[in-house]
PDB file of N, CA and C in Angstrom:
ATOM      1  N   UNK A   1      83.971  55.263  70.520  1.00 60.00           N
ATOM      2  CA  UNK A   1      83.821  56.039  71.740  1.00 60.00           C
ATOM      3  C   UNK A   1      82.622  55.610  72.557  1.00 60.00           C
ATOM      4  N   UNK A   2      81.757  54.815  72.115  1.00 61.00           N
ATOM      5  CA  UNK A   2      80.624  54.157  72.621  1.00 61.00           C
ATOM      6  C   UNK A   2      79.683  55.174  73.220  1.00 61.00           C
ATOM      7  N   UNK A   3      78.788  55.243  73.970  1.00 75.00           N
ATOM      8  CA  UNK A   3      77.901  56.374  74.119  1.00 75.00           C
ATOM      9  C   UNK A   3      78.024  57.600  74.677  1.00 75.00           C
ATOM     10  N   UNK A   4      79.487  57.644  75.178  1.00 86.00           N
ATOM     11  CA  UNK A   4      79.488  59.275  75.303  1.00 86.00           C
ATOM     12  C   UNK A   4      79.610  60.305  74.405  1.00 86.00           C
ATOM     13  N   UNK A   5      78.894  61.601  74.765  1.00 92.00           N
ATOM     14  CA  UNK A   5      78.488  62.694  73.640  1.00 92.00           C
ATOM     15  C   UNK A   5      79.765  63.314  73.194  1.00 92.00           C
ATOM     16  N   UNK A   6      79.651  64.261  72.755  1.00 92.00           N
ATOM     17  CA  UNK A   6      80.876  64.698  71.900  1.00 92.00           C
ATOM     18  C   UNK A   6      81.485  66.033  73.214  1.00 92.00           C
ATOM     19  N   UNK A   7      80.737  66.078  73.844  1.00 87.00           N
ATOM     20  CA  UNK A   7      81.206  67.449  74.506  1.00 87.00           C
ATOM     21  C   UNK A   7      82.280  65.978  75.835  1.00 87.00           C
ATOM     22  N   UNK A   8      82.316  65.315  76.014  1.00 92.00           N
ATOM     23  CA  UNK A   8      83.006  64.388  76.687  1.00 92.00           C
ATOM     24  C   UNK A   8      83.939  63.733  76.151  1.00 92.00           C
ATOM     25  N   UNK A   9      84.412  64.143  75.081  1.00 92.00           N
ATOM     26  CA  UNK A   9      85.730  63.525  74.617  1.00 92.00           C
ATOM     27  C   UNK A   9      86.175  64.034  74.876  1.00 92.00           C
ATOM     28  N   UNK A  10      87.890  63.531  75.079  1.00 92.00           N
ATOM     29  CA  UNK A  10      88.721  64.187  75.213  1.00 92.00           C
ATOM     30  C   UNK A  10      89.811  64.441  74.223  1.00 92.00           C
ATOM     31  N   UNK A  11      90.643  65.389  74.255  1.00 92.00           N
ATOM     32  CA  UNK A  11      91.594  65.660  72.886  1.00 92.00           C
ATOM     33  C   UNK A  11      92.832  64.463  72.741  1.00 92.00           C
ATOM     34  N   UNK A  12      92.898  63.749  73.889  1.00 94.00           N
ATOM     35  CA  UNK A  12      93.564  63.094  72.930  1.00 94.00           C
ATOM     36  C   UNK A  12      92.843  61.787  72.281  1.00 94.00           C
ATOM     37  N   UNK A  13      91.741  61.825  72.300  1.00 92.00           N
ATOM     38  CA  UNK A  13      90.796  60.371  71.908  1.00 92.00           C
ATOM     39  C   UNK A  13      89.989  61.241  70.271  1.00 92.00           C
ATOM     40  N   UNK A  14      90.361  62.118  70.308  1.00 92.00           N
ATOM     41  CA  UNK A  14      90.037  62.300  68.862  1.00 92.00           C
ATOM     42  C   UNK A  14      90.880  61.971  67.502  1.00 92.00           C
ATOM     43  N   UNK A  15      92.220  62.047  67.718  1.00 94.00           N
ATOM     44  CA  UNK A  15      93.047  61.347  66.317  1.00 94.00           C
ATOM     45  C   UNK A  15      92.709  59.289  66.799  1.00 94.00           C
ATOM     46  N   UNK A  16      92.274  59.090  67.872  1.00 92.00           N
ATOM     47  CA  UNK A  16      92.098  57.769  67.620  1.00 92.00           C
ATOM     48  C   UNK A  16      90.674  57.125  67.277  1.00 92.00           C
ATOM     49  N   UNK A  17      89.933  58.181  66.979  1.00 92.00           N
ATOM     50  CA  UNK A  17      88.574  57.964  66.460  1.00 92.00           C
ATOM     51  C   UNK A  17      87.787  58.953  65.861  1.00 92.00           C
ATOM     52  N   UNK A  18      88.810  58.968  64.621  1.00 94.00           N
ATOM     53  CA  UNK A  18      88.598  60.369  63.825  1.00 94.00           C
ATOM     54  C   UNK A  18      87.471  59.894  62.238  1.00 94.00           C
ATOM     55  N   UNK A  19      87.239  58.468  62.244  1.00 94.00           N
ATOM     56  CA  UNK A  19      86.566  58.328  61.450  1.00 94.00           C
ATOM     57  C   UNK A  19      85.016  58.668  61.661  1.00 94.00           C
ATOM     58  N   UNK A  20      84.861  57.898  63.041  1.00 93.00           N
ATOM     59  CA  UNK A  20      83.706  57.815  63.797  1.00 93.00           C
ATOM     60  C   UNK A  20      83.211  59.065  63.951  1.00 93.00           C
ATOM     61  N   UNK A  21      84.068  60.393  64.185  1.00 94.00           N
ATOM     62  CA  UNK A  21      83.792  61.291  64.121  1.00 94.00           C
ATOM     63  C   UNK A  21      83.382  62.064  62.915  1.00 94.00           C
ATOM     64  N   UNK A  22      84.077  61.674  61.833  1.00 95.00           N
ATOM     65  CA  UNK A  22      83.346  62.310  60.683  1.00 95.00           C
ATOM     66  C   UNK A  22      81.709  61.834  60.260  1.00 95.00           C
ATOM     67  N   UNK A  23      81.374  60.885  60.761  1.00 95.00           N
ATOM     68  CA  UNK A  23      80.181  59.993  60.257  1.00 95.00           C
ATOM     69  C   UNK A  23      79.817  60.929  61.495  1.00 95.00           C
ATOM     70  N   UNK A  24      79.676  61.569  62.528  1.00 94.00           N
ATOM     71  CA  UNK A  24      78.829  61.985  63.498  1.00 94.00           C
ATOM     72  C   UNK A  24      78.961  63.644  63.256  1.00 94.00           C
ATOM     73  N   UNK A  25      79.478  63.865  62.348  1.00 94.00           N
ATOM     74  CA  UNK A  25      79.419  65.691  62.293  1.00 94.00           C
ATOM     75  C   UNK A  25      79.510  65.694  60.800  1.00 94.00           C
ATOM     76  N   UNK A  26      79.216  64.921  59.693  1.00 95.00           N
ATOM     77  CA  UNK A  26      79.556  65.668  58.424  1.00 95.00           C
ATOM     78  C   UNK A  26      78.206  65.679  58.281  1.00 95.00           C
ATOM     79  N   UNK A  27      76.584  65.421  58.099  1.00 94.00           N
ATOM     80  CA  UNK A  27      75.309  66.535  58.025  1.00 94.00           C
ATOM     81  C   UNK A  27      74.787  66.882  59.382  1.00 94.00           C
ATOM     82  N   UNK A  28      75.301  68.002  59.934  1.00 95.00           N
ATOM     83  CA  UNK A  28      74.882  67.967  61.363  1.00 95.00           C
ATOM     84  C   UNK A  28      73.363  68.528  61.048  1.00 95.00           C
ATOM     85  N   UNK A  29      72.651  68.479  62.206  1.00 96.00           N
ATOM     86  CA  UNK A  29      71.231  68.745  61.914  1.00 96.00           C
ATOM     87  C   UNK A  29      71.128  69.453  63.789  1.00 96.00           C
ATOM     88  N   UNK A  30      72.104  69.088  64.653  1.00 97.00           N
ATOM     89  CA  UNK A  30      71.821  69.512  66.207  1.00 97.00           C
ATOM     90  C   UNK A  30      73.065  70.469  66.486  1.00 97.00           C
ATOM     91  N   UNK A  31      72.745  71.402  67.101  1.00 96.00           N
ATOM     92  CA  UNK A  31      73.677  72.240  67.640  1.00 96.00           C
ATOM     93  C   UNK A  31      73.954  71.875  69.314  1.00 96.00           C
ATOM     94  N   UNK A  32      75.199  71.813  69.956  1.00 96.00           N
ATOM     95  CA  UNK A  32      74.939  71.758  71.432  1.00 96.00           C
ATOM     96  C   UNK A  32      74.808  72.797  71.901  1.00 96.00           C
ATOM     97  N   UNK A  33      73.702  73.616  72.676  1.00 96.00           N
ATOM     98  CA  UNK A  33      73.627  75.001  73.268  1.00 96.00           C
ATOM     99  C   UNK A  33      74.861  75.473  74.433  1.00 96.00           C
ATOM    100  N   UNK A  34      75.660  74.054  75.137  1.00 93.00           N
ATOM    101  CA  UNK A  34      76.733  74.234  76.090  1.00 93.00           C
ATOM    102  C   UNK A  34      78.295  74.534  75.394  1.00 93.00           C
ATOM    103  N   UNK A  35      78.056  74.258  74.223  1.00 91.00           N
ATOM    104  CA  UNK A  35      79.743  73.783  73.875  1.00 91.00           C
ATOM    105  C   UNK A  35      79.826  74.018  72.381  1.00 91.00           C
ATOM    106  N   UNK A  36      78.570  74.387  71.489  1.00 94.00           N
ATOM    107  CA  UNK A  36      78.509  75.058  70.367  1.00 94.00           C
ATOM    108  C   UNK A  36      78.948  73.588  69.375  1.00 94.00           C
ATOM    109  N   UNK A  37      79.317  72.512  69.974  1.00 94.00           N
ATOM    110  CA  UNK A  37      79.793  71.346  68.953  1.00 94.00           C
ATOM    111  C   UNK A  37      78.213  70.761  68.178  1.00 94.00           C
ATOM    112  N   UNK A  38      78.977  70.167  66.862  1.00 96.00           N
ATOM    113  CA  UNK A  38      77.178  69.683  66.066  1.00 96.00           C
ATOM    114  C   UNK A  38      77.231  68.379  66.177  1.00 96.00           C
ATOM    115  N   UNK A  39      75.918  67.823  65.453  1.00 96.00           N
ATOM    116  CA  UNK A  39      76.221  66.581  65.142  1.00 96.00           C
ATOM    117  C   UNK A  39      75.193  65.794  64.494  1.00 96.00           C
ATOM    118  N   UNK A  40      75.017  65.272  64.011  1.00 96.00           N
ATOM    119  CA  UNK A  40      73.722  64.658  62.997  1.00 96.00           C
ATOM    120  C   UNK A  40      72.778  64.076  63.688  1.00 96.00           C
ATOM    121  N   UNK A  41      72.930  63.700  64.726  1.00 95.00           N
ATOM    122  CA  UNK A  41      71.917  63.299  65.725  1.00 95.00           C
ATOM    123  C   UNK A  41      72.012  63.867  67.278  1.00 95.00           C
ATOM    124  N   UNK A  42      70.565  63.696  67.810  1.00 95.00           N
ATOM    125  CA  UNK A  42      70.538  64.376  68.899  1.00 95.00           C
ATOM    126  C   UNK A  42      71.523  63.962  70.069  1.00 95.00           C
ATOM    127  N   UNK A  43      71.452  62.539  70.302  1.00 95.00           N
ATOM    128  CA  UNK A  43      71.634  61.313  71.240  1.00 95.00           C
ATOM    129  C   UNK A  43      73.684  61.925  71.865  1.00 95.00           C
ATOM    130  N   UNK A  44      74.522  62.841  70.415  1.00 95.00           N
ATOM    131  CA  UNK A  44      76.272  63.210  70.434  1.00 95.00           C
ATOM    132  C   UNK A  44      76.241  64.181  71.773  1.00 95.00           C
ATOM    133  N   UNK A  45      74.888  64.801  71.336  1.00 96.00           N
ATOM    134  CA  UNK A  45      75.404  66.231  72.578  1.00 96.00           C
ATOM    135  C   UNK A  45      74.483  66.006  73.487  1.00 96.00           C
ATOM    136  N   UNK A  46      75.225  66.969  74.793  1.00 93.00           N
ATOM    137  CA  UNK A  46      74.714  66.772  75.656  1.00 93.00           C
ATOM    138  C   UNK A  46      73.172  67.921  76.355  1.00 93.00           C
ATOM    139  N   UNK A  47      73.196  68.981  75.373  1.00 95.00           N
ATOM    140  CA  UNK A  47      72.357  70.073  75.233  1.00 95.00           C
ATOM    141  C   UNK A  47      72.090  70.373  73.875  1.00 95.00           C
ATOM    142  N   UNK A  48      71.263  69.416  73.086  1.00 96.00           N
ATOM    143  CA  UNK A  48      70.869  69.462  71.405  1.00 96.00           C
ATOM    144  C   UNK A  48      69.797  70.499  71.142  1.00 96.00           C
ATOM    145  N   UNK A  49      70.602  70.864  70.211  1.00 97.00           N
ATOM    146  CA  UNK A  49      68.953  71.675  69.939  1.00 97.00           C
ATOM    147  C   UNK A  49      69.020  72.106  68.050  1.00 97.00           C
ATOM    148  N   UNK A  50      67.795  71.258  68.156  1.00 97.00           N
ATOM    149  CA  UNK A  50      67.807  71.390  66.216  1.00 97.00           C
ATOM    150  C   UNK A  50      68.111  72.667  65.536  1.00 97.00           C
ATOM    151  N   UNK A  51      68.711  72.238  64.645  1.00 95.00           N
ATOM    152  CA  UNK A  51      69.358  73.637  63.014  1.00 95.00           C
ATOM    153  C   UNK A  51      68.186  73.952  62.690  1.00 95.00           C
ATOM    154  N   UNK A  52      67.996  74.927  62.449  1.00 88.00           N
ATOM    155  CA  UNK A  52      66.604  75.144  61.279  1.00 88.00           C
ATOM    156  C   UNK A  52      67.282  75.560  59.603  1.00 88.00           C
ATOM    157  N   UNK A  53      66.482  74.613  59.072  1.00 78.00           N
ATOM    158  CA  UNK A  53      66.532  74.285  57.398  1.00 78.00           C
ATOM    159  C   UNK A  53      66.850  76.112  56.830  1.00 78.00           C
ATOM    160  N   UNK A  54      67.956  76.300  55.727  1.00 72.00           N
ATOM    161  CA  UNK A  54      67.620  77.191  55.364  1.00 72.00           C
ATOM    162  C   UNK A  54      66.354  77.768  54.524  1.00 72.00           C
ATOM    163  N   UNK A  55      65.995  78.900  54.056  1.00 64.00           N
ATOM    164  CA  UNK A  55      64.800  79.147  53.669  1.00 64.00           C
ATOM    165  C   UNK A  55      65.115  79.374  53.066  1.00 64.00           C
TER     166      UNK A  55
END
């Protein structure tokens, strides 16, 4: 999908890059504040804002 964030895909470009997608959401660590989608790094969404660690 090259550098666009996750809130810019579209549904049908997800069964054709469904691997890529698991490597970008299976330890998410960022929440997007616009669109509620995660993702392990900041760079996926377009409004990130870090998880806090449980306690």
């Amino acid at each position: 999908m090259g550098s666009k964030t996750l809130c810019e895909w579209r549904r049908h470009e997800i069964p054709e890059a469904l691997g890529e997608l698991r490597k970008i959401v299976r330890k998410p660590k960022f929440i997007c504040t616009k669109c509620a989608r995660s993702a392990g790094e900041k760079e996926y969404l377009c409004h990130p804002l870090k998880l806090k660690k449980k306690a």
